[in-house]
mmCIF file of C-alpha atoms in Angstrom:
data_model
loop_
_atom_site.group_PDB
_atom_site.id
_atom_site.type_symbol
_atom_site.label_atom_id
_atom_site.label_comp_id
_atom_site.label_asym_id
_atom_site.label_seq_id
_atom_site.Cartn_x
_atom_site.Cartn_y
_atom_site.Cartn_z
ATOM 1 C CA MET A 1 -15.327 14.297 -16.405
ATOM 2 C CA LYS A 2 -15.505 12.350 -13.111
ATOM 3 C CA ILE A 3 -14.353 8.913 -13.271
ATOM 4 C CA ASN A 4 -17.042 6.363 -12.070
ATOM 5 C CA ASP A 5 -14.914 3.816 -10.131
ATOM 6 C CA SER A 6 -17.983 1.666 -9.309
ATOM 7 C CA ASP A 7 -18.586 1.182 -13.081
ATOM 8 C CA ILE A 8 -14.769 0.500 -13.577
ATOM 9 C CA LEU A 9 -14.808 -1.976 -10.812
ATOM 10 C CA SER A 10 -17.958 -3.690 -11.929
ATOM 11 C CA ASP A 11 -16.844 -3.895 -15.579
ATOM 12 C CA THR A 12 -13.289 -5.397 -14.667
ATOM 13 C CA GLU A 13 -14.827 -7.811 -12.294
ATOM 14 C CA SER A 14 -17.122 -8.972 -15.113
ATOM 15 C CA ILE A 15 -13.774 -9.541 -17.276
ATOM 16 C CA LEU A 16 -11.797 -11.010 -14.519
ATOM 17 C CA ASP A 17 -12.691 -14.385 -12.730
ATOM 18 C CA LEU A 18 -11.906 -13.005 -9.367
ATOM 19 C CA THR A 19 -12.872 -16.284 -7.655
ATOM 20 C CA ALA A 20 -10.238 -18.195 -9.682
ATOM 21 C CA LEU A 21 -7.675 -15.339 -9.162
ATOM 22 C CA ARG A 22 -8.217 -15.476 -5.477
ATOM 23 C CA ASP A 23 -8.006 -19.406 -5.329
ATOM 24 C CA ASP A 24 -4.774 -18.970 -7.148
ATOM 25 C CA THR A 25 -3.692 -16.608 -4.370
ATOM 26 C CA PRO A 26 -3.782 -18.579 -1.169
ATOM 27 C CA GLY A 27 -2.752 -15.618 0.957
ATOM 28 C CA THR A 28 -6.196 -13.932 0.295
ATOM 29 C CA ALA A 29 -7.997 -16.668 2.409
ATOM 30 C CA GLY A 30 -6.587 -15.268 5.899
ATOM 31 C CA ARG A 31 -5.873 -11.657 5.464
ATOM 32 C CA ILE A 32 -6.451 -8.584 3.474
ATOM 33 C CA HIS A 33 -3.284 -7.959 1.556
ATOM 34 C CA PHE A 34 -2.929 -4.232 0.988
ATOM 35 C CA ASN A 35 0.882 -4.335 0.804
ATOM 36 C CA ASN A 36 1.441 -4.959 -2.981
ATOM 37 C CA ALA A 37 3.696 -2.026 -3.158
ATOM 38 C CA GLY A 38 5.905 -3.996 -0.888
ATOM 39 C CA CYS A 39 5.357 -7.596 -1.984
ATOM 40 C CA GLY A 40 2.540 -8.849 -4.005
ATOM 41 C CA LEU A 41 1.150 -12.284 -3.019
ATOM 42 C CA LEU A 42 2.539 -14.990 -5.128
ATOM 43 C CA PRO A 43 0.027 -16.807 -7.449
ATOM 44 C CA ALA A 44 0.150 -20.428 -7.298
ATOM 45 C CA PRO A 45 1.767 -20.896 -10.719
ATOM 46 C CA VAL A 46 4.777 -18.811 -9.646
ATOM 47 C CA LEU A 47 5.138 -20.735 -6.357
ATOM 48 C CA ALA A 48 5.008 -23.937 -8.297
ATOM 49 C CA ALA A 49 7.617 -22.886 -10.813
ATOM 50 C CA VAL A 50 10.061 -21.954 -8.094
ATOM 51 C CA GLN A 51 9.470 -25.192 -6.185
ATOM 52 C CA ALA A 52 9.676 -27.307 -9.156
ATOM 53 C CA HIS A 53 13.023 -25.950 -10.076
ATOM 54 C CA LEU A 54 14.478 -26.137 -6.662
ATOM 55 C CA GLU A 55 13.487 -29.874 -6.456
ATOM 56 C CA LEU A 56 14.964 -30.319 -9.960
ATOM 57 C CA GLU A 57 18.370 -28.773 -8.860
ATOM 58 C CA ALA A 58 18.283 -31.137 -5.545
ATOM 59 C CA GLU A 59 17.599 -34.137 -7.921
ATOM 60 C CA ILE A 60 20.246 -33.587 -10.735
ATOM 61 C CA GLY A 61 22.351 -30.644 -9.864
ATOM 62 C CA GLY A 62 22.235 -26.939 -10.265
ATOM 63 C CA TYR A 63 24.165 -26.566 -13.549
ATOM 64 C CA GLU A 64 22.301 -29.592 -15.099
ATOM 65 C CA ALA A 65 18.983 -28.287 -14.049
ATOM 66 C CA SER A 66 19.510 -24.853 -15.829
ATOM 67 C CA ALA A 67 20.801 -26.593 -18.856
ATOM 68 C CA LEU A 68 17.779 -28.755 -18.936
ATOM 69 C CA ARG A 69 15.476 -25.828 -18.589
ATOM 70 C CA ALA A 70 17.271 -23.509 -20.807
ATOM 71 C CA ASP A 71 14.161 -22.864 -22.832
ATOM 72 C CA ALA A 72 12.194 -22.042 -19.945
ATOM 73 C CA VAL A 73 14.899 -19.762 -18.562
ATOM 74 C CA GLY A 74 14.715 -17.997 -22.033
ATOM 75 C CA GLY A 75 11.080 -17.376 -21.312
ATOM 76 C CA PHE A 76 12.025 -14.810 -18.716
ATOM 77 C CA TYR A 77 13.439 -12.378 -21.420
ATOM 78 C CA THR A 78 10.366 -13.213 -23.778
ATOM 79 C CA GLU A 79 7.633 -12.576 -21.120
ATOM 80 C CA MET A 80 9.356 -9.415 -19.817
ATOM 81 C CA ALA A 81 9.863 -8.147 -23.215
ATOM 82 C CA ARG A 82 6.150 -8.902 -23.987
ATOM 83 C CA LEU A 83 5.167 -6.855 -20.838
ATOM 84 C CA LEU A 84 7.310 -3.846 -21.642
ATOM 85 C CA GLY A 85 6.942 -3.845 -25.468
ATOM 86 C CA CYS A 86 10.624 -4.524 -26.392
ATOM 87 C CA ARG A 87 12.848 -7.308 -27.613
ATOM 88 C CA PRO A 88 13.955 -10.181 -25.198
ATOM 89 C CA GLU A 89 17.604 -8.848 -26.177
ATOM 90 C CA ASN A 90 16.657 -5.589 -24.375
ATOM 91 C CA ILE A 91 16.203 -7.297 -20.998
ATOM 92 C CA ALA A 92 18.728 -8.128 -18.328
ATOM 93 C CA PHE A 93 17.853 -10.071 -15.088
ATOM 94 C CA ALA A 94 18.950 -8.464 -11.817
ATOM 95 C CA SER A 95 18.892 -9.404 -8.174
ATOM 96 C CA SER A 96 16.774 -6.352 -7.335
ATOM 97 C CA ALA A 97 15.638 -3.028 -8.877
ATOM 98 C CA THR A 98 18.252 -1.124 -6.920
ATOM 99 C CA HIS A 99 20.860 -3.511 -8.242
ATOM 100 C CA ALA A 100 19.609 -2.853 -11.832
ATOM 101 C CA TYR A 101 19.647 0.816 -11.155
ATOM 102 C CA ALA A 102 23.075 0.931 -9.868
ATOM 103 C CA THR A 103 24.264 -1.002 -12.732
ATOM 104 C CA ALA A 104 22.823 1.325 -15.259
ATOM 105 C CA LEU A 105 24.264 4.271 -13.434
ATOM 106 C CA SER A 106 27.758 2.530 -13.553
ATOM 107 C CA ALA A 107 27.606 2.516 -17.255
ATOM 108 C CA ILE A 108 27.287 6.349 -17.501
ATOM 109 C CA ASP A 109 30.811 8.023 -17.668
ATOM 110 C CA PHE A 110 30.294 10.832 -15.064
ATOM 111 C CA ARG A 111 32.594 13.582 -14.838
ATOM 112 C CA ALA A 112 32.985 16.494 -12.488
ATOM 113 C CA GLY A 113 30.471 19.150 -13.266
ATOM 114 C CA ASP A 114 27.976 16.785 -14.892
ATOM 115 C CA VAL A 115 24.276 17.522 -14.028
ATOM 116 C CA ILE A 116 21.829 14.856 -12.943
ATOM 117 C CA LEU A 117 18.244 16.242 -13.341
ATOM 118 C CA THR A 118 15.691 14.540 -11.251
ATOM 119 C CA THR A 119 12.408 15.125 -9.398
ATOM 120 C CA ARG A 120 11.432 15.781 -5.687
ATOM 121 C CA ASN A 121 9.769 12.364 -5.792
ATOM 122 C CA ASP A 122 12.459 10.147 -6.702
ATOM 123 C CA PHE A 123 13.025 6.903 -4.807
ATOM 124 C CA ILE A 124 15.303 7.195 -1.740
ATOM 125 C CA SER A 125 17.864 4.621 -2.876
ATOM 126 C CA ASN A 126 18.163 6.583 -6.188
ATOM 127 C CA GLN A 127 18.723 9.910 -4.325
ATOM 128 C CA ILE A 128 21.219 8.327 -2.002
ATOM 129 C CA ALA A 129 23.099 6.939 -5.177
ATOM 130 C CA PHE A 130 23.083 10.505 -6.685
ATOM 131 C CA LEU A 131 24.635 11.812 -3.590
ATOM 132 C CA SER A 132 27.241 9.190 -3.743
ATOM 133 C CA LEU A 133 28.105 10.158 -7.135
ATOM 134 C CA ARG A 134 28.265 13.782 -6.188
ATOM 135 C CA LYS A 135 30.681 12.846 -3.293
ATOM 136 C CA ARG A 136 32.919 10.580 -5.613
ATOM 137 C CA PHE A 137 32.795 12.408 -8.910
ATOM 138 C CA GLY A 138 31.669 15.848 -8.223
ATOM 139 C CA VAL A 139 28.289 15.741 -10.148
ATOM 140 C CA GLU A 140 25.597 18.300 -9.550
ATOM 141 C CA ILE A 141 22.013 17.345 -8.490
ATOM 142 C CA VAL A 142 19.357 19.371 -9.675
ATOM 143 C CA HIS A 143 15.591 18.727 -8.725
ATOM 144 C CA ALA A 144 12.876 20.039 -11.066
ATOM 145 C CA PRO A 145 10.089 21.725 -8.965
ATOM 146 C CA ASP A 146 6.679 20.217 -8.648
ATOM 147 C CA SER A 147 3.580 21.671 -10.240
ATOM 148 C CA PRO A 148 0.893 23.138 -7.917
ATOM 149 C CA GLU A 149 -1.358 20.061 -8.603
ATOM 150 C CA GLY A 150 1.347 17.539 -7.594
ATOM 151 C CA GLY A 151 4.226 15.783 -9.682
ATOM 152 C CA VAL A 152 6.905 17.283 -11.441
ATOM 153 C CA ASP A 153 6.319 20.603 -13.536
ATOM 154 C CA VAL A 154 7.257 19.231 -17.062
ATOM 155 C CA GLU A 155 7.759 22.879 -18.421
ATOM 156 C CA ALA A 156 10.194 23.625 -15.604
ATOM 157 C CA LEU A 157 11.896 20.381 -16.048
ATOM 158 C CA THR A 158 12.103 21.154 -19.780
ATOM 159 C CA ALA A 159 13.474 24.555 -19.258
ATOM 160 C CA LEU A 160 16.163 23.152 -16.864
ATOM 161 C CA ALA A 161 17.049 20.363 -19.384
ATOM 162 C CA ARG A 162 17.508 22.853 -22.142
ATOM 163 C CA ARG A 163 19.713 25.229 -19.927
ATOM 164 C CA LEU A 164 21.709 22.712 -18.015
ATOM 165 C CA ARG A 165 22.158 19.742 -20.815
ATOM 166 C CA PRO A 166 22.179 17.262 -17.984
ATOM 167 C CA ARG A 167 24.308 14.099 -18.298
ATOM 168 C CA LEU A 168 21.396 12.103 -16.971
ATOM 169 C CA VAL A 169 17.537 12.676 -16.461
ATOM 170 C CA ALA A 170 16.216 10.257 -13.988
ATOM 171 C CA VAL A 171 12.657 9.933 -12.901
ATOM 172 C CA THR A 172 10.684 7.479 -10.716
ATOM 173 C CA HIS A 173 7.449 6.517 -12.558
ATOM 174 C CA VAL A 174 5.489 5.881 -9.128
ATOM 175 C CA PRO A 175 7.304 6.906 -5.965
ATOM 176 C CA THR A 176 7.329 4.360 -3.174
ATOM 177 C CA ASN A 177 5.834 6.752 -0.773
ATOM 178 C CA SER A 178 2.890 7.976 -2.949
ATOM 179 C CA GLY A 179 0.470 6.953 -5.422
ATOM 180 C CA LEU A 180 1.535 9.836 -7.695
ATOM 181 C CA VAL A 181 2.136 8.837 -11.294
ATOM 182 C CA GLN A 182 4.884 10.968 -13.056
ATOM 183 C CA PRO A 183 4.440 12.019 -16.785
ATOM 184 C CA VAL A 184 7.256 9.882 -17.898
ATOM 185 C CA GLU A 185 6.257 9.925 -21.616
ATOM 186 C CA ALA A 186 6.210 13.646 -21.697
ATOM 187 C CA ILE A 187 9.624 13.749 -20.018
ATOM 188 C CA GLY A 188 10.910 11.110 -22.642
ATOM 189 C CA GLN A 189 9.834 13.402 -25.487
ATOM 190 C CA VAL A 190 12.047 16.351 -24.040
ATOM 191 C CA CYS A 191 14.897 13.822 -23.624
ATOM 192 C CA ARG A 192 14.785 12.600 -27.148
ATOM 193 C CA GLU A 193 14.650 16.076 -28.533
ATOM 194 C CA LEU A 194 17.615 17.121 -26.619
ATOM 195 C CA ASP A 195 19.315 13.715 -26.794
ATOM 196 C CA LEU A 196 19.809 13.299 -23.248
ATOM 197 C CA THR A 197 20.317 9.897 -21.320
ATOM 198 C CA TYR A 198 16.999 9.048 -19.689
ATOM 199 C CA LEU A 199 16.500 6.432 -16.800
ATOM 200 C CA VAL A 200 13.329 5.610 -15.388
ATOM 201 C CA ASP A 201 12.576 3.705 -12.122
ATOM 202 C CA ALA A 202 9.527 1.703 -12.869
ATOM 203 C CA CYS A 203 9.671 -0.427 -9.655
ATOM 204 C CA GLN A 204 6.013 0.540 -8.470
ATOM 205 C CA SER A 205 4.334 0.567 -11.933
ATOM 206 C CA VAL A 206 5.449 -2.643 -13.899
ATOM 207 C CA GLY A 207 2.673 -5.190 -13.198
ATOM 208 C CA GLU A 208 0.129 -2.355 -12.152
ATOM 209 C CA LEU A 209 0.126 0.082 -15.100
ATOM 210 C CA VAL A 210 0.794 -0.211 -18.864
ATOM 211 C CA VAL A 211 4.492 0.381 -19.162
ATOM 212 C CA ASP A 212 5.589 0.621 -22.806
ATOM 213 C CA VAL A 213 9.360 1.528 -23.177
ATOM 214 C CA ASP A 214 8.940 2.891 -26.739
ATOM 215 C CA ALA A 215 6.228 5.207 -25.871
ATOM 216 C CA ILE A 216 8.312 6.410 -22.650
ATOM 217 C CA GLY A 217 11.392 6.756 -24.812
ATOM 218 C CA CYS A 218 13.692 5.766 -22.089
ATOM 219 C CA ASP A 219 17.427 4.589 -22.390
ATOM 220 C CA TYR A 220 17.180 2.531 -19.304
ATOM 221 C CA LEU A 221 14.218 1.306 -17.101
ATOM 222 C CA THR A 222 14.557 -0.539 -14.012
ATOM 223 C CA GLY A 223 12.048 -2.642 -11.890
ATOM 224 C CA THR A 224 11.385 -5.283 -9.457
ATOM 225 C CA CYS A 225 9.452 -8.508 -9.736
ATOM 226 C CA ARG A 226 8.270 -8.892 -6.157
ATOM 227 C CA LYS A 227 5.718 -6.059 -6.109
ATOM 228 C CA PHE A 228 2.672 -5.616 -8.495
ATOM 229 C CA LEU A 229 4.274 -8.262 -10.679
ATOM 230 C CA ARG A 230 3.797 -10.765 -7.862
ATOM 231 C CA GLY A 231 7.151 -12.530 -8.383
ATOM 232 C CA PRO A 232 9.563 -13.933 -5.870
ATOM 233 C CA ARG A 233 11.934 -11.623 -3.666
ATOM 234 C CA GLY A 234 15.528 -11.046 -4.498
ATOM 235 C CA THR A 235 14.633 -10.528 -8.368
ATOM 236 C CA GLY A 236 14.603 -7.505 -10.587
ATOM 237 C CA PHE A 237 15.231 -6.417 -14.224
ATOM 238 C CA LEU A 238 16.931 -3.748 -16.388
ATOM 239 C CA TYR A 239 15.711 -2.540 -19.850
ATOM 240 C CA VAL A 240 18.378 -1.272 -22.022
ATOM 241 C CA SER A 241 17.405 0.522 -25.203
ATOM 242 C CA ASP A 242 18.777 -0.310 -28.757
ATOM 243 C CA ARG A 243 20.126 3.327 -28.635
ATOM 244 C CA VAL A 244 22.366 2.202 -25.655
ATOM 245 C CA LEU A 245 23.208 -1.119 -26.991
ATOM 246 C CA SER A 246 24.421 0.395 -30.278
ATOM 247 C CA THR A 247 27.158 2.246 -28.246
ATOM 248 C CA PRO A 248 30.197 0.854 -26.151
ATOM 249 C CA ALA A 249 28.155 1.537 -23.004
ATOM 250 C CA GLU A 250 28.666 -1.202 -20.433
ATOM 251 C CA PRO A 251 28.408 -1.462 -16.511
ATOM 252 C CA LEU A 252 31.615 -0.574 -14.367
ATOM 253 C CA PHE A 253 32.195 -4.141 -13.247
ATOM 254 C CA ILE A 254 31.288 -6.252 -16.447
ATOM 255 C CA ASP A 255 31.911 -9.970 -15.732
ATOM 256 C CA MET A 256 32.492 -13.168 -17.704
ATOM 257 C CA TYR A 257 28.697 -13.353 -18.704
ATOM 258 C CA GLY A 258 28.459 -9.960 -20.084
ATOM 259 C CA ALA A 259 31.910 -9.912 -22.073
ATOM 260 C CA ARG A 260 34.220 -12.296 -23.974
ATOM 261 C CA TRP A 261 37.891 -12.428 -22.949
ATOM 262 C CA THR A 262 39.187 -12.036 -26.392
ATOM 263 C CA SER A 263 42.981 -11.813 -25.471
ATOM 264 C CA ALA A 264 45.106 -11.427 -22.451
ATOM 265 C CA ALA A 265 44.583 -7.683 -22.607
ATOM 266 C CA ALA A 266 41.118 -7.290 -24.082
ATOM 267 C CA TYR A 267 37.529 -8.112 -23.766
ATOM 268 C CA THR A 268 34.475 -7.513 -25.893
ATOM 269 C CA PRO A 269 30.907 -6.728 -24.481
ATOM 270 C CA VAL A 270 28.316 -8.996 -25.643
ATOM 271 C CA ALA A 271 25.891 -7.321 -28.091
ATOM 272 C CA THR A 272 22.565 -7.591 -25.956
ATOM 273 C CA ALA A 273 21.436 -6.399 -22.545
ATOM 274 C CA ALA A 274 23.155 -9.480 -21.154
ATOM 275 C CA ARG A 275 26.226 -7.300 -20.945
ATOM 276 C CA PHE A 276 24.526 -5.834 -17.658
ATOM 277 C CA GLU A 277 24.116 -9.371 -16.129
ATOM 278 C CA ASP A 278 26.330 -11.441 -13.984
ATOM 279 C CA TRP A 279 27.284 -15.095 -14.327
ATOM 280 C CA GLU A 280 25.518 -16.309 -11.442
ATOM 281 C CA PHE A 281 21.682 -16.636 -11.444
ATOM 282 C CA PRO A 282 19.072 -17.801 -8.980
ATOM 283 C CA TYR A 283 17.444 -19.823 -11.634
ATOM 284 C CA ALA A 284 14.532 -20.967 -9.509
ATOM 285 C CA SER A 285 13.619 -17.386 -8.853
ATOM 286 C CA LEU A 286 14.084 -16.289 -12.453
ATOM 287 C CA LEU A 287 11.645 -19.072 -13.420
ATOM 288 C CA GLY A 288 9.287 -17.549 -10.952
ATOM 289 C CA CYS A 289 9.580 -14.143 -12.508
ATOM 290 C CA ALA A 290 8.906 -15.564 -15.998
ATOM 291 C CA GLU A 291 5.779 -17.073 -14.697
ATOM 292 C CA ALA A 292 4.755 -13.790 -12.909
ATOM 293 C CA ALA A 293 5.228 -11.879 -16.010
ATOM 294 C CA ARG A 294 3.162 -14.444 -18.030
ATOM 295 C CA TYR A 295 0.466 -14.509 -15.308
ATOM 296 C CA ALA A 296 0.122 -10.644 -15.444
ATOM 297 C CA SER A 297 -0.011 -10.788 -19.331
ATOM 298 C CA ASP A 298 -2.446 -13.448 -19.361
ATOM 299 C CA VAL A 299 -4.653 -11.629 -16.855
ATOM 300 C CA GLY A 300 -4.466 -8.669 -18.882
ATOM 301 C CA ILE A 301 -2.258 -5.597 -18.172
ATOM 302 C CA ASP A 302 -4.884 -3.186 -19.727
ATOM 303 C CA VAL A 303 -7.614 -4.573 -17.390
ATOM 304 C CA ILE A 304 -5.157 -4.610 -14.390
ATOM 305 C CA ALA A 305 -4.293 -0.938 -15.110
ATOM 306 C CA ARG A 306 -7.876 -0.078 -14.824
ATOM 307 C CA ARG A 307 -8.889 -2.054 -11.910
ATOM 308 C CA THR A 308 -6.012 -1.398 -9.556
ATOM 309 C CA PRO A 309 -5.964 2.416 -9.581
ATOM 310 C CA ALA A 310 -9.905 2.327 -9.358
ATOM 311 C CA LEU A 311 -9.600 0.224 -6.164
ATOM 312 C CA ALA A 312 -7.051 2.712 -4.861
ATOM 313 C CA ARG A 313 -9.280 5.696 -5.641
ATOM 314 C CA THR A 314 -12.215 3.982 -3.943
ATOM 315 C CA LEU A 315 -9.974 3.307 -0.808
ATOM 316 C CA ARG A 316 -8.905 6.910 -0.855
ATOM 317 C CA SER A 317 -12.449 8.412 -0.837
ATOM 318 C CA ALA A 318 -13.519 6.062 2.001
ATOM 319 C CA LEU A 319 -10.428 7.050 4.157
ATOM 320 C CA ALA A 320 -10.956 10.741 3.392
ATOM 321 C CA ASP A 321 -14.444 10.626 4.964
ATOM 322 C CA ILE A 322 -13.130 9.495 8.209
ATOM 323 C CA PRO A 323 -12.476 12.296 10.714
ATOM 324 C CA GLY A 324 -8.938 12.565 11.863
ATOM 325 C CA VAL A 325 -7.622 10.935 8.590
ATOM 326 C CA THR A 326 -5.662 13.036 6.008
ATOM 327 C CA VAL A 327 -5.103 11.376 2.574
ATOM 328 C CA LEU A 328 -1.703 12.662 1.266
ATOM 329 C CA GLU A 329 -2.039 11.900 -2.525
ATOM 330 C CA LYS A 330 -1.663 14.861 -4.974
ATOM 331 C CA GLY A 331 -1.260 14.578 -8.818
ATOM 332 C CA ARG A 332 -2.968 14.611 -11.999
ATOM 333 C CA GLU A 333 -2.936 10.856 -12.220
ATOM 334 C CA LEU A 334 -2.688 8.351 -9.219
ATOM 335 C CA ALA A 335 -1.862 4.781 -9.020
ATOM 336 C CA GLY A 336 -2.464 1.917 -6.712
ATOM 337 C CA ILE A 337 -0.802 3.255 -3.645
ATOM 338 C CA VAL A 338 -2.572 5.189 -0.928
ATOM 339 C CA THR A 339 -0.927 7.125 1.738
ATOM 340 C CA PHE A 340 -2.486 8.762 4.863
ATOM 341 C CA THR A 341 -2.016 10.235 8.361
ATOM 342 C CA ILE A 342 -4.087 9.667 11.380
ATOM 343 C CA ASN A 343 -4.419 11.860 14.418
ATOM 344 C CA GLY A 344 -3.533 10.505 17.811
ATOM 345 C CA TRP A 345 -1.521 7.596 16.803
ATOM 346 C CA GLN A 346 2.263 6.826 16.512
ATOM 347 C CA ALA A 347 3.546 4.812 13.507
ATOM 348 C CA GLN A 348 4.296 1.530 14.965
ATOM 349 C CA PRO A 349 1.395 1.136 17.484
ATOM 350 C CA PHE A 350 -1.049 2.086 14.565
ATOM 351 C CA LYS A 351 0.464 -0.647 12.171
ATOM 352 C CA GLN A 352 0.210 -3.148 14.841
ATOM 353 C CA ARG A 353 -3.320 -2.543 15.401
ATOM 354 C CA LEU A 354 -4.057 -2.898 11.783
ATOM 355 C CA ASP A 355 -1.901 -6.059 11.717
ATOM 356 C CA ALA A 356 -4.064 -7.465 14.432
ATOM 357 C CA HIS A 357 -7.042 -6.967 11.985
ATOM 358 C CA ALA A 358 -5.205 -9.294 9.441
ATOM 359 C CA ILE A 359 -4.658 -6.160 7.195
ATOM 360 C CA ASN A 360 -1.187 -6.049 5.688
ATOM 361 C CA SER A 361 0.335 -2.443 5.102
ATOM 362 C CA ALA A 362 3.481 -0.533 5.267
ATOM 363 C CA LEU A 363 4.914 2.497 6.893
ATOM 364 C CA SER A 364 6.588 5.341 5.225
ATOM 365 C CA PHE A 365 8.951 7.755 7.017
ATOM 366 C CA ARG A 366 10.331 11.142 6.294
ATOM 367 C CA GLU A 367 13.865 9.649 5.730
ATOM 368 C CA PHE A 368 12.399 7.825 2.686
ATOM 369 C CA ALA A 369 11.086 10.843 1.124
ATOM 370 C CA GLN A 370 12.871 14.042 2.426
ATOM 371 C CA TYR A 371 11.525 16.427 -0.257
ATOM 372 C CA ASP A 372 8.015 15.156 -0.663
ATOM 373 C CA PHE A 373 7.315 14.559 3.121
ATOM 374 C CA GLY A 374 8.903 17.855 3.793
ATOM 375 C CA ASP A 375 6.571 19.702 1.427
ATOM 376 C CA LYS A 376 3.713 17.723 2.977
ATOM 377 C CA ASP A 377 4.991 18.484 6.588
ATOM 378 C CA VAL A 378 4.591 14.874 7.777
ATOM 379 C CA ASP A 379 7.089 12.545 9.614
ATOM 380 C CA TRP A 380 5.270 9.244 8.665
ATOM 381 C CA CYS A 381 2.259 7.875 7.059
ATOM 382 C CA LEU A 382 0.608 4.442 6.609
ATOM 383 C CA ARG A 383 0.777 3.116 2.927
ATOM 384 C CA LEU A 384 -1.915 0.820 1.536
ATOM 385 C CA SER A 385 -1.612 -0.785 -1.859
ATOM 386 C CA PRO A 386 -4.408 -2.949 -3.150
ATOM 387 C CA HIS A 387 -4.234 -4.965 -6.420
ATOM 388 C CA TYR A 388 -6.581 -6.307 -9.000
ATOM 389 C CA TYR A 389 -7.178 -9.438 -6.896
ATOM 390 C CA ASN A 390 -8.560 -7.342 -3.941
ATOM 391 C CA THR A 391 -12.269 -6.687 -3.602
ATOM 392 C CA GLU A 392 -14.562 -3.715 -2.744
ATOM 393 C CA ALA A 393 -15.561 -5.598 0.393
ATOM 394 C CA GLU A 394 -11.870 -5.712 1.511
ATOM 395 C CA ILE A 395 -11.881 -1.809 0.910
ATOM 396 C CA ALA A 396 -14.909 -1.471 3.177
ATOM 397 C CA ARG A 397 -13.439 -3.609 5.943
ATOM 398 C CA VAL A 398 -10.070 -1.626 6.087
ATOM 399 C CA ALA A 399 -12.076 1.640 6.009
ATOM 400 C CA ASP A 400 -14.058 0.363 8.970
ATOM 401 C CA ALA A 401 -10.820 -0.780 10.708
ATOM 402 C CA VAL A 402 -9.369 2.659 10.236
ATOM 403 C CA GLY A 403 -12.390 4.388 11.231
ATOM 404 C CA GLY A 404 -12.681 2.457 14.593
ATOM 405 C CA LEU A 405 -8.890 3.222 15.450
ATOM 406 C CA ALA A 406 -9.442 6.909 14.570
ATOM 407 C CA GLU A 407 -12.604 7.162 16.818
ATOM 408 C CA GLU A 408 -10.432 5.292 19.695
ATOM 409 C CA ALA A 409 -7.739 8.042 19.439
ATOM 410 C CA ALA A 410 -10.338 11.035 19.346
#
């Protein structure tokens, strides 16, 4: 059954107060922000939370400010847990999704010959981390093949998992270079059946899609606050399952926040995901993240998860009708990232012309996605990523601008 995106957009617009949401988002006044997969525009309450805490630090001191706002600081864990469907004790703050991912990897006791089973669409920094582990420890990296319709072939991945018994299964929920949504829940069922450690990169899905860690069945899940969650930069989080927390698993470089120094020759990790955190926090940014998670929950992640992909599908359809434009997405389910190539243009000049139209976008290059872009035989593409506060009128303006540039190059 074909999805009627016009009905979805009309229905979600009737639920959301788009005028209020856009009033809360000053950046929408002067430009079309289709770079939410890079950084979402901060809503006013997030900006206010960050500014207010910085002012408090300036007034009374940093340590004193964090102590005074201890309850609000705890709100970060409560709000992220509400968004992910877990307990606050399962959440650790991180300086970025990559920091969270590396911290999780460091808690796994890799040995020579261990297998990391991943996909051909995993995030560039994750792939580089796997190569680093191979260089240092002699692990083997195995990439499960894609299905013909796009996305990992779950049956093939299952067969590899049964045969290889990997030390780690690692999947990126939504790649940075594509709107593909990987079947993370189906993969989680395989990992639970085979008792395999499962790490999910949810950097591009939290804040855009419904992400339920129990339904996914992951041991670790990482993400950022700056993208579709619309929080400040330099922030991320790590979910750690109860299954992991019941074991001695700990990051390689645990510090005084994550452990108690119990004697001159011993320490004991704390019982919660705080064992994956460091002592020093950017408290103003953390409070901004708490507000961003609260804001997303208050808007309604269910309605966001309907509207954002529908906006992206509408954009893909409009771009696909433009001669000289090739939309690159493949997959059974697609999220709010749209990637395409255009004949007759090089990467930077094309983006600069969109910048001149006050359209925010991003470029992806083959070095970001060696397997996926190799399969698609492209060296670069433009990435557009609308979010729930964007409008159909903005999509039409973007399509008109791309169409004009395509005609110019023809």
